[in-house]
PDB file of C-alpha atoms in Angstrom:
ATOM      1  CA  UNK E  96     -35.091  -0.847  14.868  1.00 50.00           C
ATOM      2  CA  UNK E  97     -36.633  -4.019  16.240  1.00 75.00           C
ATOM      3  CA  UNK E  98     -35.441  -6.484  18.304  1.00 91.00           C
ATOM      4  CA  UNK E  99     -37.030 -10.502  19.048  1.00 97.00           C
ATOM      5  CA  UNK E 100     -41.084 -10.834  18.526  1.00 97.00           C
ATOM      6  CA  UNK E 101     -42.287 -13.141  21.587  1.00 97.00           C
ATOM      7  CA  UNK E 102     -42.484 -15.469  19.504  1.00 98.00           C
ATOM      8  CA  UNK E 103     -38.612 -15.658  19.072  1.00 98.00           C
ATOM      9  CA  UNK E 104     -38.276 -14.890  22.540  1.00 98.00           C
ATOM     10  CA  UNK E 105     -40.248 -18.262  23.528  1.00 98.00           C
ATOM     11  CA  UNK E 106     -38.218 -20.532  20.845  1.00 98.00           C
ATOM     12  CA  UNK E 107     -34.965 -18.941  22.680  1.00 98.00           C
ATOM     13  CA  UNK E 108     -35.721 -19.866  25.904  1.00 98.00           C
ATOM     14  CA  UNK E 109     -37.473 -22.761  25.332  1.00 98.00           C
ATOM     15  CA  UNK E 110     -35.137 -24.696  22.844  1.00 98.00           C
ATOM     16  CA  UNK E 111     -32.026 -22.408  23.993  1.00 98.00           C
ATOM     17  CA  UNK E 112     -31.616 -21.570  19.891  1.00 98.00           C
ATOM     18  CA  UNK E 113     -32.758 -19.302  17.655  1.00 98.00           C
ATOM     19  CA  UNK E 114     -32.440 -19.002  13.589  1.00 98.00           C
ATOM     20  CA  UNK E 115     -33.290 -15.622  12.256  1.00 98.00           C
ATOM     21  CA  UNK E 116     -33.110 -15.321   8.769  1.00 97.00           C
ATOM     22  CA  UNK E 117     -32.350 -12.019   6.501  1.00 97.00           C
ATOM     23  CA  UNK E 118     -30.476 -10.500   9.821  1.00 98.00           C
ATOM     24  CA  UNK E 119     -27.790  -8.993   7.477  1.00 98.00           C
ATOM     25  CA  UNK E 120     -28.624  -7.865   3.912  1.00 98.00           C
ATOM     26  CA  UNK E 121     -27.441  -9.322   0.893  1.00 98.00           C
ATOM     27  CA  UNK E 122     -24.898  -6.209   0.585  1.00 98.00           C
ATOM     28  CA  UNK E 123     -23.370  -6.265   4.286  1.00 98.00           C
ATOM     29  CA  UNK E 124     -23.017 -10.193   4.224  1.00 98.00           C
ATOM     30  CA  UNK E 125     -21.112  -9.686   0.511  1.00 98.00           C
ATOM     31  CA  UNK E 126     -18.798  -7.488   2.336  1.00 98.00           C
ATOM     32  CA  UNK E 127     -18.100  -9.388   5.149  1.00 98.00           C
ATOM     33  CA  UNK E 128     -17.388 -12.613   3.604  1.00 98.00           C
ATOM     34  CA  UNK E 129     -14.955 -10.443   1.226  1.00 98.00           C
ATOM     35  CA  UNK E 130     -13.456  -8.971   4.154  1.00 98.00           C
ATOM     36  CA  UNK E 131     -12.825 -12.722   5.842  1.00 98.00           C
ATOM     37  CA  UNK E 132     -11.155 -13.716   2.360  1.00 97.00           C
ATOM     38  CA  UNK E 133      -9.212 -10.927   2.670  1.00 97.00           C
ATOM     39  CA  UNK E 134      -8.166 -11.237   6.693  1.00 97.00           C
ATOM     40  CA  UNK E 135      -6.830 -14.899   5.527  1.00 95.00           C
ATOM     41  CA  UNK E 136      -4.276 -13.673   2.741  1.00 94.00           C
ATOM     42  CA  UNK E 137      -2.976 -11.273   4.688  1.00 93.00           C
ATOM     43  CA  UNK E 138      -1.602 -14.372   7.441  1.00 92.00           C
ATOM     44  CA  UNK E 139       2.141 -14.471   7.681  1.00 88.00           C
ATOM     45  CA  UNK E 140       3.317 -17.684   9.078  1.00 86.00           C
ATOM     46  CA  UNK E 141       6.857 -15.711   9.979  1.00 82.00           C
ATOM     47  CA  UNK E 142       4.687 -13.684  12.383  1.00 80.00           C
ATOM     48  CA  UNK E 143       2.414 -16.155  13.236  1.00 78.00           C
ATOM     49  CA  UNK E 144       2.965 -19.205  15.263  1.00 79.00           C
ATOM     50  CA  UNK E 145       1.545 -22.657  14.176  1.00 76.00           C
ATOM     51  CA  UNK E 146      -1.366 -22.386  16.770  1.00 72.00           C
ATOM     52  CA  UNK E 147      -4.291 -25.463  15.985  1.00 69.00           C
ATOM     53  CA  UNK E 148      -7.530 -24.769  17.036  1.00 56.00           C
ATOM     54  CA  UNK E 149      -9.127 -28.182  19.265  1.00 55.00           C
ATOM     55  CA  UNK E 150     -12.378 -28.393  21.377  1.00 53.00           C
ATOM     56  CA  UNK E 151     -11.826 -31.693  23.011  1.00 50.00           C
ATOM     57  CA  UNK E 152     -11.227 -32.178  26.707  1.00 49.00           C
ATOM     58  CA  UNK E 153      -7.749 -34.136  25.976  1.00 48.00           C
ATOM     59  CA  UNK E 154      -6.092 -31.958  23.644  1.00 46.00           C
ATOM     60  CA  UNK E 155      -6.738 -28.187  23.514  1.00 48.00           C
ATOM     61  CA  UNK E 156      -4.792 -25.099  22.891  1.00 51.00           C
ATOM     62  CA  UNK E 157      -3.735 -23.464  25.537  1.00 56.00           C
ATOM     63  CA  UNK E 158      -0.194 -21.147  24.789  1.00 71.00           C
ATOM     64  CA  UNK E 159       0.591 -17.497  25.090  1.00 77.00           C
ATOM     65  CA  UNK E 160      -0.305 -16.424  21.616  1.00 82.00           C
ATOM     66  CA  UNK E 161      -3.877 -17.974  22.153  1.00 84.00           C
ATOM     67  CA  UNK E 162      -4.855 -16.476  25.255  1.00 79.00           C
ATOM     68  CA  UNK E 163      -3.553 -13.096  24.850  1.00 83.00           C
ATOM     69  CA  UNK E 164      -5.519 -12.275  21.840  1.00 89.00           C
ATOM     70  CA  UNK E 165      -8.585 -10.500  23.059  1.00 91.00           C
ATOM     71  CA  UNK E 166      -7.745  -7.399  21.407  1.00 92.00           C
ATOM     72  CA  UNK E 167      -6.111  -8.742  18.692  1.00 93.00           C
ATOM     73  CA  UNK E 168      -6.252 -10.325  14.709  1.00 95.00           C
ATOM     74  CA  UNK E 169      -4.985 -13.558  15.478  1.00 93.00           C
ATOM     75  CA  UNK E 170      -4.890 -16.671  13.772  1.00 94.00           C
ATOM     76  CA  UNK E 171      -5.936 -20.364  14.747  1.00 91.00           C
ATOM     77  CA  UNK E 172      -4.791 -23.485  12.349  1.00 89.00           C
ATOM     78  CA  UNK E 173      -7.433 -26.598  12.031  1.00 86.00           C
ATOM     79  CA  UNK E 174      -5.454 -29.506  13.308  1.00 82.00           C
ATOM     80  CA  UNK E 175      -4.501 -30.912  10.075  1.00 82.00           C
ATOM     81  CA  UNK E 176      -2.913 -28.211   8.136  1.00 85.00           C
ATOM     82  CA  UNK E 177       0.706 -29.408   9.763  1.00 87.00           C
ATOM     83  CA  UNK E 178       2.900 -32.366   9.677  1.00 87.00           C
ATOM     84  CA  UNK E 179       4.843 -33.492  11.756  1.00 86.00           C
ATOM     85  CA  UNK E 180       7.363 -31.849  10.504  1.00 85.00           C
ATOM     86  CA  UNK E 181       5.713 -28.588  11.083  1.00 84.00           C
ATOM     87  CA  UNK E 182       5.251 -27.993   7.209  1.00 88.00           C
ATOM     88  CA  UNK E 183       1.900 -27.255   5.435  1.00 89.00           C
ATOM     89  CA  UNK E 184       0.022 -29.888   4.450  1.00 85.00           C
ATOM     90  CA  UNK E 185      -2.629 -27.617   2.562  1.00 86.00           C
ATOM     91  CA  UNK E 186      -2.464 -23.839   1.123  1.00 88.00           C
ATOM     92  CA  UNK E 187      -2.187 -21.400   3.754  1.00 89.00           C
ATOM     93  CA  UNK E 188      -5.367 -19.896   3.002  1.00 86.00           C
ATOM     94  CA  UNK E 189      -7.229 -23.394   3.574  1.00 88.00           C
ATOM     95  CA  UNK E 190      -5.393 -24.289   6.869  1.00 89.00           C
ATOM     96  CA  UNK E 191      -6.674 -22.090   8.895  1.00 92.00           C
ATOM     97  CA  UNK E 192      -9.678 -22.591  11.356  1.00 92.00           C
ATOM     98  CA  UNK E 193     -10.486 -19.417  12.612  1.00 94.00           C
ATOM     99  CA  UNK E 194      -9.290 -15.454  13.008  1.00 96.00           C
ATOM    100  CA  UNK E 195      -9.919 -13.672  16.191  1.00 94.00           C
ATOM    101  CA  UNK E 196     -10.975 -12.730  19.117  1.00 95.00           C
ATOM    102  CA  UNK E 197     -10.616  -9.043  18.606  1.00 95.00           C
ATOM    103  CA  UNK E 198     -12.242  -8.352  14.896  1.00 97.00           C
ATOM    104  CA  UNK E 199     -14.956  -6.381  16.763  1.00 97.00           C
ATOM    105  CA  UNK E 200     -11.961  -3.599  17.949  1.00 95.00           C
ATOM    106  CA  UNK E 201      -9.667  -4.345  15.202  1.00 96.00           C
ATOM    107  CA  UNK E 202     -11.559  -4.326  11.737  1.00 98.00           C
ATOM    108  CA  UNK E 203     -14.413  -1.344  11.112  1.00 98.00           C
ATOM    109  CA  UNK E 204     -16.186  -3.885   9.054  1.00 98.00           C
ATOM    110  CA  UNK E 205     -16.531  -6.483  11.562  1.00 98.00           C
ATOM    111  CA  UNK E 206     -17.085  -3.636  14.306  1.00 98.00           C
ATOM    112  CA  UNK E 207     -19.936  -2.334  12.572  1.00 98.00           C
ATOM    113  CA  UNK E 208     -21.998  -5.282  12.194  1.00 98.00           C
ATOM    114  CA  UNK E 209     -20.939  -6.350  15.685  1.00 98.00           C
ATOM    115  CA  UNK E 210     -22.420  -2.845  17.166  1.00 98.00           C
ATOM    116  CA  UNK E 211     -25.573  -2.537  15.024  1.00 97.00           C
ATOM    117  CA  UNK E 212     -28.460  -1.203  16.584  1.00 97.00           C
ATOM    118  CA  UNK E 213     -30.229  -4.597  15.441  1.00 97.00           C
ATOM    119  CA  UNK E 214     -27.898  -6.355  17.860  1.00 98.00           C
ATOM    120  CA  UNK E 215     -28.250  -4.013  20.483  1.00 98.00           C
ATOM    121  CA  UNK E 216     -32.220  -4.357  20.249  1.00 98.00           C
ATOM    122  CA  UNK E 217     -31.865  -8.472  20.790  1.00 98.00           C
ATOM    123  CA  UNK E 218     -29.815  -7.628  23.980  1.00 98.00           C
ATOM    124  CA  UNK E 219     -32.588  -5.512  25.214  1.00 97.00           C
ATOM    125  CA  UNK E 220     -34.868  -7.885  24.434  1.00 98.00           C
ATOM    126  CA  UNK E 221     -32.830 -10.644  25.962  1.00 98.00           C
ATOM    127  CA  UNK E 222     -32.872  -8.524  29.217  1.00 97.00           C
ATOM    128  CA  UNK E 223     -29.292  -7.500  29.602  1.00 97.00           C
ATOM    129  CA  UNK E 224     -28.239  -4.696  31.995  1.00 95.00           C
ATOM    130  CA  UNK E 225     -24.565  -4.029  30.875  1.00 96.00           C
ATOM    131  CA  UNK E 226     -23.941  -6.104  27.975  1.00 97.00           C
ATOM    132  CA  UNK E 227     -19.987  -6.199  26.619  1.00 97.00           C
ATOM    133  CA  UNK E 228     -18.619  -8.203  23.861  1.00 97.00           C
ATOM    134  CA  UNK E 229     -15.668 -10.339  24.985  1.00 93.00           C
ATOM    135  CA  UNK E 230     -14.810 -11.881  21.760  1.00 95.00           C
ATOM    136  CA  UNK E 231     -15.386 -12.236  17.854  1.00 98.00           C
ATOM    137  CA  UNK E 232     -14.125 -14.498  15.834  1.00 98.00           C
ATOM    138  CA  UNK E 233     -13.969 -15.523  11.611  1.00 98.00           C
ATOM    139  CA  UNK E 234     -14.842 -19.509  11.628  1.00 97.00           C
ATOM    140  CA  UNK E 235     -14.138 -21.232   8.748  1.00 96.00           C
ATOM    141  CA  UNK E 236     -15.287 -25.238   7.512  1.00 94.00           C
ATOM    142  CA  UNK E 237     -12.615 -25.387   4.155  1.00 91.00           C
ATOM    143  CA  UNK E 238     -14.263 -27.915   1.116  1.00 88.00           C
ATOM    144  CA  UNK E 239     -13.345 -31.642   0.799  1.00 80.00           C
ATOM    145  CA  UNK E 240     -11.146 -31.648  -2.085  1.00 67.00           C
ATOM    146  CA  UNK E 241      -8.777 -29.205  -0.767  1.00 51.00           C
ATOM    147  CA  UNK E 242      -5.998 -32.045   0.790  1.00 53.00           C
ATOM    148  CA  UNK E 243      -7.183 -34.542  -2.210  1.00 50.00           C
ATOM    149  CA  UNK E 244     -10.565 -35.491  -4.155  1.00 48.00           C
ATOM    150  CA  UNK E 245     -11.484 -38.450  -1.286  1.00 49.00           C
ATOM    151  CA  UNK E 246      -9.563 -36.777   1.895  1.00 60.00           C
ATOM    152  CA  UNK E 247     -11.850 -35.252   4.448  1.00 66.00           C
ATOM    153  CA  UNK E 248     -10.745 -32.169   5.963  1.00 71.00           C
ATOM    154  CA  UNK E 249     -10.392 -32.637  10.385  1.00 72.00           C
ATOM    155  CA  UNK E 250     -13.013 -29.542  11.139  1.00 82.00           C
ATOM    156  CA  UNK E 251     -15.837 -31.208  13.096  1.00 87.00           C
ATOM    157  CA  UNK E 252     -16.593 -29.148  16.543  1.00 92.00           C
ATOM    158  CA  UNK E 253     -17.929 -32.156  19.024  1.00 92.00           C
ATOM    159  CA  UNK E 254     -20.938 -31.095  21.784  1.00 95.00           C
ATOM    160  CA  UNK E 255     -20.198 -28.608  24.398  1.00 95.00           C
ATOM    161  CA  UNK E 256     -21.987 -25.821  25.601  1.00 97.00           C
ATOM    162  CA  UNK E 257     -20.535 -22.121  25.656  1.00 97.00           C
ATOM    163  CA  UNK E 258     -20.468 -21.239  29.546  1.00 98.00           C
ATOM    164  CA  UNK E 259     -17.618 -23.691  30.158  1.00 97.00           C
ATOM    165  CA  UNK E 260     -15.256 -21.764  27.862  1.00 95.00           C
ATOM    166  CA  UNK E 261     -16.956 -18.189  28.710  1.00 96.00           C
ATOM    167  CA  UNK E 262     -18.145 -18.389  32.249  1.00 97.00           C
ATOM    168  CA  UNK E 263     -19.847 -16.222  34.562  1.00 97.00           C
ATOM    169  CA  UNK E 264     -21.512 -15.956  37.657  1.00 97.00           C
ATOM    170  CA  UNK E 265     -24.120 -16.496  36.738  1.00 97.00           C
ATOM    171  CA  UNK E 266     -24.004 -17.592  33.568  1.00 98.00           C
ATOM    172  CA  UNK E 267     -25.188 -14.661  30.768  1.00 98.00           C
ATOM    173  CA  UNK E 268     -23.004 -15.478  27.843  1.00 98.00           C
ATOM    174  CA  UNK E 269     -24.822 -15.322  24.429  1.00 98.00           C
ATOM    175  CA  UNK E 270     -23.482 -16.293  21.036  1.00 98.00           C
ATOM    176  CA  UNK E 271     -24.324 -14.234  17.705  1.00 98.00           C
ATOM    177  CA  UNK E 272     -23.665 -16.424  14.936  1.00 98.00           C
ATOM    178  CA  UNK E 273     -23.847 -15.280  11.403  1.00 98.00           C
ATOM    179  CA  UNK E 274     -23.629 -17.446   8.712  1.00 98.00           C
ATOM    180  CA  UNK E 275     -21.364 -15.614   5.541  1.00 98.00           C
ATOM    181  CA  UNK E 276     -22.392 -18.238   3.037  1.00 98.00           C
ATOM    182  CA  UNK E 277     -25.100 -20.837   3.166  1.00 98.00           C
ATOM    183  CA  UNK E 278     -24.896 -23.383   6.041  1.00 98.00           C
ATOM    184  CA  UNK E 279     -26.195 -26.993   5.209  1.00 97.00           C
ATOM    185  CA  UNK E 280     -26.236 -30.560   6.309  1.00 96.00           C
ATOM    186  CA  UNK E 281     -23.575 -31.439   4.055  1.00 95.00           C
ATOM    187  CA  UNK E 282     -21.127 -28.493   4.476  1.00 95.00           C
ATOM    188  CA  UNK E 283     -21.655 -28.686   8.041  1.00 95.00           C
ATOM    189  CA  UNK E 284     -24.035 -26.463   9.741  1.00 98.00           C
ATOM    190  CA  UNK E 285     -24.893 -26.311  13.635  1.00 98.00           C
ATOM    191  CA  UNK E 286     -26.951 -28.730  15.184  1.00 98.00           C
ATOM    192  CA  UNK E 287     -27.877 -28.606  18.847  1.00 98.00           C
ATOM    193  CA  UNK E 288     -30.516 -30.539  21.417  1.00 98.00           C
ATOM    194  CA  UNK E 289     -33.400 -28.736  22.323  1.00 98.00           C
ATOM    195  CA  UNK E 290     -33.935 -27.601  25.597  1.00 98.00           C
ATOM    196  CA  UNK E 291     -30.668 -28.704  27.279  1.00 98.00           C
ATOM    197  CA  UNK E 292     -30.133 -25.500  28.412  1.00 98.00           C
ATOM    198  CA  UNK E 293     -32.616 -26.271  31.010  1.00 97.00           C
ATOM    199  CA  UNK E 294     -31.569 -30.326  32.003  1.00 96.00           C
ATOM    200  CA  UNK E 295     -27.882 -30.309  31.189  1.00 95.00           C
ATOM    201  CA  UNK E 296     -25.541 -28.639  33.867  1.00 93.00           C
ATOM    202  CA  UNK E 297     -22.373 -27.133  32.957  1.00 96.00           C
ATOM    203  CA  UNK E 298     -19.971 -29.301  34.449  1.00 96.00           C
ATOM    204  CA  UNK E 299     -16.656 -28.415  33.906  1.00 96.00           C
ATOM    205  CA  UNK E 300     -14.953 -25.088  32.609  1.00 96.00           C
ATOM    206  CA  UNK E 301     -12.080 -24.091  30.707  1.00 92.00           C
ATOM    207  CA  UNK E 302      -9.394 -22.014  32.880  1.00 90.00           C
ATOM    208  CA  UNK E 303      -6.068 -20.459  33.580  1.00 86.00           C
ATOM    209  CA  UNK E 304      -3.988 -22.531  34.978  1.00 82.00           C
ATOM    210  CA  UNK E 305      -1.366 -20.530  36.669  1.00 75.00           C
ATOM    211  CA  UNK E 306      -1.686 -17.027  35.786  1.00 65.00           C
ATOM    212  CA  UNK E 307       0.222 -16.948  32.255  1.00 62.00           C
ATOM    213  CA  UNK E 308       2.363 -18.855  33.182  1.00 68.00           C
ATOM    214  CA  UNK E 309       0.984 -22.877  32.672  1.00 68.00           C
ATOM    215  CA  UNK E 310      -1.527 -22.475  29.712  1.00 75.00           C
ATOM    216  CA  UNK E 311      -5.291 -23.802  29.989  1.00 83.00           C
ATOM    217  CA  UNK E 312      -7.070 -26.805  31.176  1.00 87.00           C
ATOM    218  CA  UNK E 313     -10.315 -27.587  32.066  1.00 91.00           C
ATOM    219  CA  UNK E 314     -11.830 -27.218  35.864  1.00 93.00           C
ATOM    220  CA  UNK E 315     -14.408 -30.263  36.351  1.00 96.00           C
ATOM    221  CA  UNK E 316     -17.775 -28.330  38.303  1.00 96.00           C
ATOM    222  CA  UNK E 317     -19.801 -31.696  38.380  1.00 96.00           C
ATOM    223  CA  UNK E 318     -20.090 -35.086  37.433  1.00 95.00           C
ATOM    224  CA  UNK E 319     -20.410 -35.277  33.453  1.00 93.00           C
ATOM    225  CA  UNK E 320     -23.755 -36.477  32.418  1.00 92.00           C
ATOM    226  CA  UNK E 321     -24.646 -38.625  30.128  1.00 93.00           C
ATOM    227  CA  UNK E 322     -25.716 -36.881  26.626  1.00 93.00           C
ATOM    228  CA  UNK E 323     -29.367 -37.905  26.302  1.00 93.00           C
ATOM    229  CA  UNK E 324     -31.367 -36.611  23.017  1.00 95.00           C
ATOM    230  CA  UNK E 325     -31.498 -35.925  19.531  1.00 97.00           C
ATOM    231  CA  UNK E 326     -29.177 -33.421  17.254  1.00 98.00           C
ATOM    232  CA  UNK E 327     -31.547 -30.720  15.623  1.00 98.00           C
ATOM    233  CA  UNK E 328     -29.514 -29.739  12.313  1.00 98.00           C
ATOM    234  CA  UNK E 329     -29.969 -25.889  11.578  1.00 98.00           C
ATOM    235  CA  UNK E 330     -29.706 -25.026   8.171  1.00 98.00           C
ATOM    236  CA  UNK E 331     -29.884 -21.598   7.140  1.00 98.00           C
ATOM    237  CA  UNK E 332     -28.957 -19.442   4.199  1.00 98.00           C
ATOM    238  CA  UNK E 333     -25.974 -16.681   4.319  1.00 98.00           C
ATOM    239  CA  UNK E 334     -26.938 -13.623   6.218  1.00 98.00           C
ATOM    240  CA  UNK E 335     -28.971 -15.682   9.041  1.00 98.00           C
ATOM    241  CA  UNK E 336     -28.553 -14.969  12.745  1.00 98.00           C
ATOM    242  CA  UNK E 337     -28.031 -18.092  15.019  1.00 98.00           C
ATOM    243  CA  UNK E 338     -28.499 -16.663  18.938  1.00 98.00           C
ATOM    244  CA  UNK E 339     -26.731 -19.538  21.343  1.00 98.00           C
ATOM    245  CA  UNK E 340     -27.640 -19.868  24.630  1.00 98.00           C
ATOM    246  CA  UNK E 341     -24.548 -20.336  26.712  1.00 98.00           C
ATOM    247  CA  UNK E 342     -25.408 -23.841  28.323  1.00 98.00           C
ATOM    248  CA  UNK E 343     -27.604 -25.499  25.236  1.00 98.00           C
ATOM    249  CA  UNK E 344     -25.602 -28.184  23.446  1.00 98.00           C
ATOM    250  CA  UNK E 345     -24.149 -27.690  20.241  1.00 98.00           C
ATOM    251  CA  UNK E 346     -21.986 -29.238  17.463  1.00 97.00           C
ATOM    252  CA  UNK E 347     -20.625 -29.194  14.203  1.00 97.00           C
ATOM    253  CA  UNK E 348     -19.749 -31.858  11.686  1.00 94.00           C
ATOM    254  CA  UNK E 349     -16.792 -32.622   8.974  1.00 92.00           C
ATOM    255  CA  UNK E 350     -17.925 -30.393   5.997  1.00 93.00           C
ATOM    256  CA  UNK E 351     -18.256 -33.375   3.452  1.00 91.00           C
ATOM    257  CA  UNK E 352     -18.933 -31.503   0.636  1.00 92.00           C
ATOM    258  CA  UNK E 353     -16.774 -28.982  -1.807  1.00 91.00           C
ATOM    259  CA  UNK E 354     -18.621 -25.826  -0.948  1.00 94.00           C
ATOM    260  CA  UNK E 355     -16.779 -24.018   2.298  1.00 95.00           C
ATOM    261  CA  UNK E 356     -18.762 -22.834   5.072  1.00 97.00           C
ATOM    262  CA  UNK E 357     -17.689 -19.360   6.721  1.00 98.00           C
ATOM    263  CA  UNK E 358     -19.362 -17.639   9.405  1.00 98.00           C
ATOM    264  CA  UNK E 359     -18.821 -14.815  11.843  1.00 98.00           C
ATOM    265  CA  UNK E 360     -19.659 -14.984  15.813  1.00 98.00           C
ATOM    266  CA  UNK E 361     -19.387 -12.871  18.903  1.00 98.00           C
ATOM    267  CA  UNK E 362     -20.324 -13.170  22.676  1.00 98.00           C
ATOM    268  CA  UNK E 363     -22.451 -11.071  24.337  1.00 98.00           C
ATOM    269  CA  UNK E 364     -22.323 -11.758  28.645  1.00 97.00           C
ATOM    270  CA  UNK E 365     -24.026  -9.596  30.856  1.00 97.00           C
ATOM    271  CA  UNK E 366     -21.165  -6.914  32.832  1.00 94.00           C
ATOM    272  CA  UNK E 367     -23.613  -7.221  36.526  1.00 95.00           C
ATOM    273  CA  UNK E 368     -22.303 -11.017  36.185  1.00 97.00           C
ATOM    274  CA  UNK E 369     -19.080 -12.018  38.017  1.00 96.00           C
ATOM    275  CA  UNK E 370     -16.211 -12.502  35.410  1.00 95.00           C
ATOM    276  CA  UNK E 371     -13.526 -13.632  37.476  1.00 93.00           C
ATOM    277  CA  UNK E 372      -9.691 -13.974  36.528  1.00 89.00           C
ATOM    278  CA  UNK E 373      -9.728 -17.791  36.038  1.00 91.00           C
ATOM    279  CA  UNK E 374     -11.312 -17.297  33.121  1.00 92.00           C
ATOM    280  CA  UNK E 375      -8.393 -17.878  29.769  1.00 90.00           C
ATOM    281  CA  UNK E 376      -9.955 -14.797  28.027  1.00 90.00           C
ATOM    282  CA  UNK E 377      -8.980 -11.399  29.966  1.00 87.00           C
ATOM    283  CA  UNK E 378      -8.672  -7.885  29.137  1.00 79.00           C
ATOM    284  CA  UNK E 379      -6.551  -6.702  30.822  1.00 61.00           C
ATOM    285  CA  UNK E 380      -4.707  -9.642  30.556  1.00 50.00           C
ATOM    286  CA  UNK E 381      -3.431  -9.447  34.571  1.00 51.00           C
ATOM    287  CA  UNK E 382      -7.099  -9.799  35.099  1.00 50.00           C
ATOM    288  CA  UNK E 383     -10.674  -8.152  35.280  1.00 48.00           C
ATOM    289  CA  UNK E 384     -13.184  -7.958  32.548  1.00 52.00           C
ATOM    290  CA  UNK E 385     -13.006  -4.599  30.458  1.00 78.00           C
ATOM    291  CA  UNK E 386     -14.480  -5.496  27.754  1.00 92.00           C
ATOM    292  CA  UNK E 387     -16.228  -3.087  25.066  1.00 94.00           C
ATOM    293  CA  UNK E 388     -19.716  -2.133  26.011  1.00 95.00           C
ATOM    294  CA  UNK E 389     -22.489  -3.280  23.271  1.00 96.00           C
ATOM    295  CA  UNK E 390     -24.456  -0.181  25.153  1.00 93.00           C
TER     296      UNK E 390
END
């Protein structure tokens, strides 16, 4: 096995992202994009509620069903596959934004890839004592075309950084982000700037409210400053590994075009780190952080 060259090492922490192509081979990265497929016929909207999936400060999920599925197969709908009426507007299959946050304890498939010894090596190499997974999720971009010919589909992820949704003290979360087909400019693929792991703060982070009992909201840390810099786009080829630093910006546009973009990600923080019971991801759920060891 074989972890990050220094090389890789040096892009990480200088840039605070990291493309590593030909992580999975062609054979495990058939079988996991068959196995998403798969995971999204088998939704139920009788068991399922009509959970959307937002990012922005105003507007974002914050219910039962959402924050008590660490250990679970649970499914998220992109904001535009209701009306108001509560009705699909769109096939089931295309509505739905992402499946997690427990595929890495729920599906051997996912597990496997999520426990490799390949992964394992990176955390070593990325200098973590006790490293856990806290979540895993399916993350979908569905085609123009699938609404209507001209109607674009509402699946653009604006900038924000990872440690105000999955903070610690201090901050050790790392994203592993595998694309399951080809990512591109027009389908939309990650972008990110450079080195803002370093000048941009985390300022705010995304909570509990009261216990279970009032949802989520965000906690503002600092003053929000101004985004200064220029996106990097980060095209890559099915079966690439994207590492995330948990403070570097990063984004995702509208897929514009009529090929879908899937991909599968997992955190990695660091268990010597203070995870504290504020945080809207908890397992238990009455608090504490027992989440499944990488190693």
């Amino acid at each position: 096995m074989t972890g990050l060259t220094q090389s890789q090492l040096d892009t990480f922490h200088s840039e605070g992202m990291l493309c590593i192509e030909d992580f999975l081979t062609p054979e495990q990265t058939s079988k996991l994009l068959a196995q998403s497929k798969h995971l999204l016929e088998q939704c139920d909207l009788s068991t399922h509620p009509k959970t959307t999936f937002k990012t922005s400060d105003e507007d974002h999920i914050g219910d039962r069903y959402f924050y008590e599925s660490a250990d679970k197969i649970s499914y998220f709908f992109d904001t535009d596959a209701f009306d108001k009426n509560g009705d699909l507007t769109i096939e089931l299959s295309k509505s739905i934004n992402k499946i997690g946050h427990g595929l890495h304890i729920e599906d051997p498939l996912f597990k496997e890839i999520t426990f490799d010894g390949k992964v394992k090596d990176i955390a070593q190499d990325l200098k973590f004592g006790q490293p856990k997974v806290l979540q895993s999720m399916c993350i979908f971009k569905q085609p123009v075309g699938t609404k209507s010919p001209t109607t674009e589909r509402d699946n653009a992820v604006p900038p924000h950084n990872d440690a105000t949704f999955l903070f610690t003290t201090p901050q050790t979360a790392i994203g592993f982000w595998i694309a399951l087909e080809d990512c591109t400019e027009e389908n939309g693929c990650l972008s990110y700037i450079p080195g803002t792991h370093k000048t941009y703060p985390v300022s705010k982070r995304f909570v509990r409210k009261d216990g279970l009992n009032s949802g989520c909201t965000f906690e503002q840390l600092l003053e929000d400053k101004p985004i200064e810099g220029d996106y990097k786009m980060v095209p890559c080829k099915a079966g690439s590994l994207i590492l995330i630093h948990n403070s570097v910006l990063h984004k995702s546009e509208k897929n514009k075009s009529e090929k879908s973009r899937y991909a599968y990600a997992f955190h990695v923080i660091d268990g010597v780190a203070d995870y504290d019971k504020k945080n809207w991801l908890q397992v238990p759920y009455e608090g504490g952080s027992d989440f499944s060891r990488l190693y």
